[in-house]
Structures are given as structure tokens and as C-alpha cells.
GROMACS .gro file of N, CA and C in nm:
model
  204
    1MET      N    1   0.105  -0.123  -0.027
    1MET     CA    2  -0.020   0.016  -0.003
    1MET      C    3   0.086   0.085  -0.043
    2VAL      N    4  -0.009   0.193  -0.117
    2VAL     CA    5   0.127   0.334  -0.164
    2VAL      C    6   0.098   0.435   0.013
    3GLY      N    7  -0.091   0.477   0.058
    3GLY     CA    8  -0.084   0.557   0.132
    3GLY      C    9  -0.278   0.523   0.176
    4LYS      N   10  -0.317   0.574   0.303
    4LYS     CA   11  -0.428   0.597   0.340
    4LYS      C   12  -0.453   0.776   0.392
    5ILE      N   13  -0.599   0.775   0.343
    5ILE     CA   14  -0.663   0.888   0.438
    5ILE      C   15  -0.725   0.880   0.469
    6ASN      N   16  -0.777   0.859   0.593
    6ASN     CA   17  -0.854   0.844   0.697
    6ASN      C   18  -0.998   0.961   0.766
    7PRO      N   19  -1.020   1.046   0.758
    7PRO     CA   20  -1.157   1.057   0.783
    7PRO      C   21  -1.249   1.002   0.663
    8ARG      N   22  -1.342   1.096   0.717
    8ARG     CA   23  -1.482   1.099   0.637
    8ARG      C   24  -1.507   0.926   0.602
    9TYR      N   25  -1.486   0.921   0.443
    9TYR     CA   26  -1.475   0.771   0.426
    9TYR      C   27  -1.387   0.718   0.366
   10GLY      N   28  -1.270   0.795   0.382
   10GLY     CA   29  -1.121   0.669   0.388
   10GLY      C   30  -1.104   0.706   0.189
   11VAL      N   31  -0.983   0.650   0.212
   11VAL     CA   32  -0.919   0.629   0.074
   11VAL      C   33  -0.755   0.556   0.114
   12GLU      N   34  -0.717   0.492   0.050
   12GLU     CA   35  -0.619   0.382  -0.021
   12GLU      C   36  -0.610   0.382  -0.110
   13VAL      N   37  -0.452   0.370  -0.105
   13VAL     CA   38  -0.403   0.392  -0.289
   13VAL      C   39  -0.315   0.290  -0.258
   14TYR      N   40  -0.312   0.248  -0.357
   14TYR     CA   41  -0.210   0.115  -0.421
   14TYR      C   42  -0.179   0.064  -0.536
   15VAL      N   43  -0.073   0.030  -0.600
   15VAL     CA   44  -0.088  -0.046  -0.716
   15VAL      C   45  -0.083  -0.197  -0.729
   16GLY      N   46  -0.181  -0.143  -0.837
   16GLY     CA   47  -0.215  -0.314  -0.875
   16GLY      C   48  -0.153  -0.388  -0.943
   17ASP      N   49  -0.212  -0.516  -0.941
   17ASP     CA   50  -0.144  -0.650  -1.010
   17ASP      C   51  -0.110  -0.602  -1.200
   18LEU      N   52  -0.098  -0.512  -1.241
   18LEU     CA   53  -0.087  -0.491  -1.417
   18LEU      C   54  -0.039  -0.308  -1.400
   19PHE      N   55   0.075  -0.303  -1.248
   19PHE     CA   56   0.121  -0.223  -1.227
   19PHE      C   57   0.056  -0.022  -1.252
   20ASP      N   58  -0.094  -0.057  -1.212
   20ASP     CA   59  -0.180   0.049  -1.235
   20ASP      C   60  -0.167   0.108  -1.127
   21VAL      N   61  -0.252   0.217  -1.109
   21VAL     CA   62  -0.223   0.286  -0.964
   21VAL      C   63  -0.408   0.275  -0.934
   22CYS      N   64  -0.414   0.172  -0.828
   22CYS     CA   65  -0.531   0.171  -0.765
   22CYS      C   66  -0.559   0.318  -0.659
   23VAL      N   67  -0.704   0.332  -0.632
   23VAL     CA   68  -0.757   0.422  -0.554
   23VAL      C   69  -0.924   0.387  -0.496
   24LYS      N   70  -0.919   0.331  -0.383
   24LYS     CA   71  -0.981   0.230  -0.333
   24LYS      C   72  -1.090   0.318  -0.211
   25GLN      N   73  -1.219   0.317  -0.219
   25GLN     CA   74  -1.308   0.393  -0.109
   25GLN      C   75  -1.437   0.309  -0.038
   26GLU      N   76  -1.414   0.295   0.134
   26GLU     CA   77  -1.466   0.216   0.185
   26GLU      C   78  -1.537   0.324   0.252
   27ARG      N   79  -1.642   0.264   0.273
   27ARG     CA   80  -1.796   0.348   0.316
   27ARG      C   81  -1.818   0.223   0.442
   28ASP      N   82  -1.796   0.293   0.565
   28ASP     CA   83  -1.881   0.193   0.649
   28ASP      C   84  -1.965   0.165   0.627
   29SER      N   85  -2.081   0.282   0.643
   29SER     CA   86  -2.207   0.266   0.641
   29SER      C   87  -2.289   0.153   0.558
   30GLN      N   88  -2.220   0.139   0.398
   30GLN     CA   89  -2.320   0.067   0.403
   30GLN      C   90  -2.196  -0.106   0.339
   31GLN      N   91  -2.077  -0.076   0.368
   31GLN     CA   92  -1.939  -0.190   0.382
   31GLN      C   93  -1.933  -0.194   0.236
   32ASP      N   94  -1.925  -0.083   0.175
   32ASP     CA   95  -1.932  -0.128  -0.036
   32ASP      C   96  -1.741  -0.044  -0.037
   33GLU      N   97  -1.699  -0.124  -0.119
   33GLU     CA   98  -1.574  -0.056  -0.150
   33GLU      C   99  -1.566  -0.046  -0.333
   34HIS      N  100  -1.524   0.069  -0.318
   34HIS     CA  101  -1.484   0.117  -0.490
   34HIS      C  102  -1.368   0.167  -0.529
   35VAL      N  103  -1.346   0.055  -0.626
   35VAL     CA  104  -1.219   0.115  -0.678
   35VAL      C  105  -1.232   0.185  -0.817
   36ILE      N  106  -1.091   0.265  -0.823
   36ILE     CA  107  -1.051   0.354  -0.931
   36ILE      C  108  -0.926   0.256  -1.009
   37ILE      N  109  -0.890   0.218  -1.060
   37ILE     CA  110  -0.792   0.198  -1.171
   37ILE      C  111  -0.744   0.272  -1.250
   38LEU      N  112  -0.621   0.330  -1.274
   38LEU     CA  113  -0.609   0.442  -1.351
   38LEU      C  114  -0.425   0.352  -1.376
   39HIS      N  115  -0.386   0.387  -1.506
   39HIS     CA  116  -0.248   0.384  -1.584
   39HIS      C  117  -0.162   0.478  -1.538
   40ARG      N  118  -0.131   0.482  -1.525
   40ARG     CA  119   0.010   0.573  -1.456
   40ARG      C  120  -0.024   0.730  -1.531
   41ASP      N  121  -0.013   0.715  -1.688
   41ASP     CA  122  -0.088   0.839  -1.713
   41ASP      C  123  -0.200   0.909  -1.715
   42GLU      N  124  -0.310   0.793  -1.647
   42GLU     CA  125  -0.443   0.895  -1.661
   42GLU      C  126  -0.387   0.920  -1.447
   43ALA      N  127  -0.347   0.862  -1.389
   43ALA     CA  128  -0.298   0.921  -1.270
   43ALA      C  129  -0.259   1.028  -1.267
   44LYS      N  130  -0.150   1.074  -1.343
   44LYS     CA  131  -0.058   1.209  -1.347
   44LYS      C  132  -0.166   1.290  -1.417
   45ASP      N  133  -0.241   1.275  -1.494
   45ASP     CA  134  -0.366   1.361  -1.538
   45ASP      C  135  -0.479   1.375  -1.439
   46LEU      N  136  -0.505   1.291  -1.344
   46LEU     CA  137  -0.613   1.358  -1.266
   46LEU      C  138  -0.530   1.397  -1.141
   47ILE      N  139  -0.370   1.373  -1.128
   47ILE     CA  140  -0.324   1.474  -0.962
   47ILE      C  141  -0.328   1.605  -1.080
   48ALA      N  142  -0.313   1.655  -1.168
   48ALA     CA  143  -0.328   1.803  -1.212
   48ALA      C  144  -0.490   1.858  -1.204
   49LEU      N  145  -0.584   1.709  -1.250
   49LEU     CA  146  -0.731   1.823  -1.258
   49LEU      C  147  -0.770   1.785  -1.133
   50LEU      N  148  -0.693   1.680  -1.039
   50LEU     CA  149  -0.795   1.780  -0.831
   50LEU      C  150  -0.657   1.897  -0.799
   51GLN      N  151  -0.543   1.895  -0.850
   51GLN     CA  152  -0.473   2.019  -0.858
   51GLN      C  153  -0.610   2.157  -0.897
   52ALA      N  154  -0.658   2.161  -0.936
   52ALA     CA  155  -0.676   2.212  -1.037
   52ALA      C  156  -0.814   2.252  -0.964
   53ALA      N  157  -0.899   2.158  -0.899
   53ALA     CA  158  -1.050   2.119  -0.857
   53ALA      C  159  -1.017   2.219  -0.731
   54ILE      N  160  -0.857   2.123  -0.625
   54ILE     CA  161  -0.852   2.168  -0.495
   54ILE      C  162  -0.844   2.401  -0.520
   55SER      N  163  -0.771   2.428  -0.589
   55SER     CA  164  -0.748   2.600  -0.657
   55SER      C  165  -0.866   2.622  -0.695
   56GLU      N  166  -0.951   2.574  -0.753
   56GLU     CA  167  -1.092   2.643  -0.758
   56GLU      C  168  -1.165   2.654  -0.635
   57SER      N  169  -1.169   2.588  -0.528
   57SER     CA  170  -1.251   2.525  -0.470
   57SER      C  171  -1.179   2.646  -0.330
   58GLU      N  172  -1.056   2.681  -0.340
   58GLU     CA  173  -1.026   2.773  -0.261
   58GLU      C  174  -1.082   2.882  -0.271
   59GLU      N  175  -1.058   2.952  -0.395
   59GLU     CA  176  -1.112   3.014  -0.505
   59GLU      C  177  -1.273   3.038  -0.465
   60ILE      N  178  -1.346   2.982  -0.519
   60ILE     CA  179  -1.488   3.011  -0.408
   60ILE      C  180  -1.560   3.058  -0.278
   61GLU      N  181  -1.477   2.960  -0.215
   61GLU     CA  182  -1.465   2.974  -0.061
   61GLU      C  183  -1.409   3.098  -0.052
   62GLN      N  184  -1.346   3.175  -0.100
   62GLN     CA  185  -1.322   3.308  -0.032
   62GLN      C  186  -1.378   3.393  -0.097
   63GLN      N  187  -1.394   3.412  -0.229
   63GLN     CA  188  -1.558   3.499  -0.247
   63GLN      C  189  -1.626   3.457  -0.160
   64GLU      N  190  -1.657   3.375  -0.140
   64GLU     CA  191  -1.820   3.366  -0.089
   64GLU      C  192  -1.795   3.423   0.101
   65ALA      N  193  -1.686   3.416   0.147
   65ALA     CA  194  -1.654   3.479   0.278
   65ALA      C  195  -1.676   3.627   0.238
   66GLU      N  196  -1.606   3.685   0.151
   66GLU     CA  197  -1.583   3.834   0.158
   66GLU      C  198  -1.682   3.848   0.058
   67ASN      N  199  -1.883   3.797   0.109
   67ASN     CA  200  -1.976   3.846  -0.020
   67ASN      C  201  -2.034   3.786   0.116
   68ALA      N  202  -1.944   3.772   0.256
   68ALA     CA  203  -2.094   3.727   0.324
   68ALA      C  204  -2.109   3.877   0.436
   0.00000   0.00000   0.00000
């Protein structure tokens, strides 16, 4: 396993059998787990998208705080 994030629903990241990057999320209330399997190139693209989403989220939060 590469790493794990715990509160809320928790996320586990690991390398799959075919060297793919896997992201697993478990939901305690339903005892379900969901796995996203990405090729390394897709994972790199996802990182860029997540960074953009984080920046946008911060900007929106700041705008809302200023307008409150």
C-alpha cells in the first residue's frame, strides 16, 4: 500500500497487479468498497485535475467569505 487517508470515507492508494495506480474507498455505513484503476499516465492527469479543483474550491470559498 502506498498510503491511506482516513476521515470521512477514507481512501487507500496502492499499485495493482498490472502496475496500475488503484484508489479504493470504503464506506462503513454500507460496507461497500469502490476501486478506481488508473494507468500511470491517467493518474498523472488526475493529479493535475485535482490540483485545479483544489485551487477553484479555495477561490470559491474565499469569494463567498468576502460576500458574506
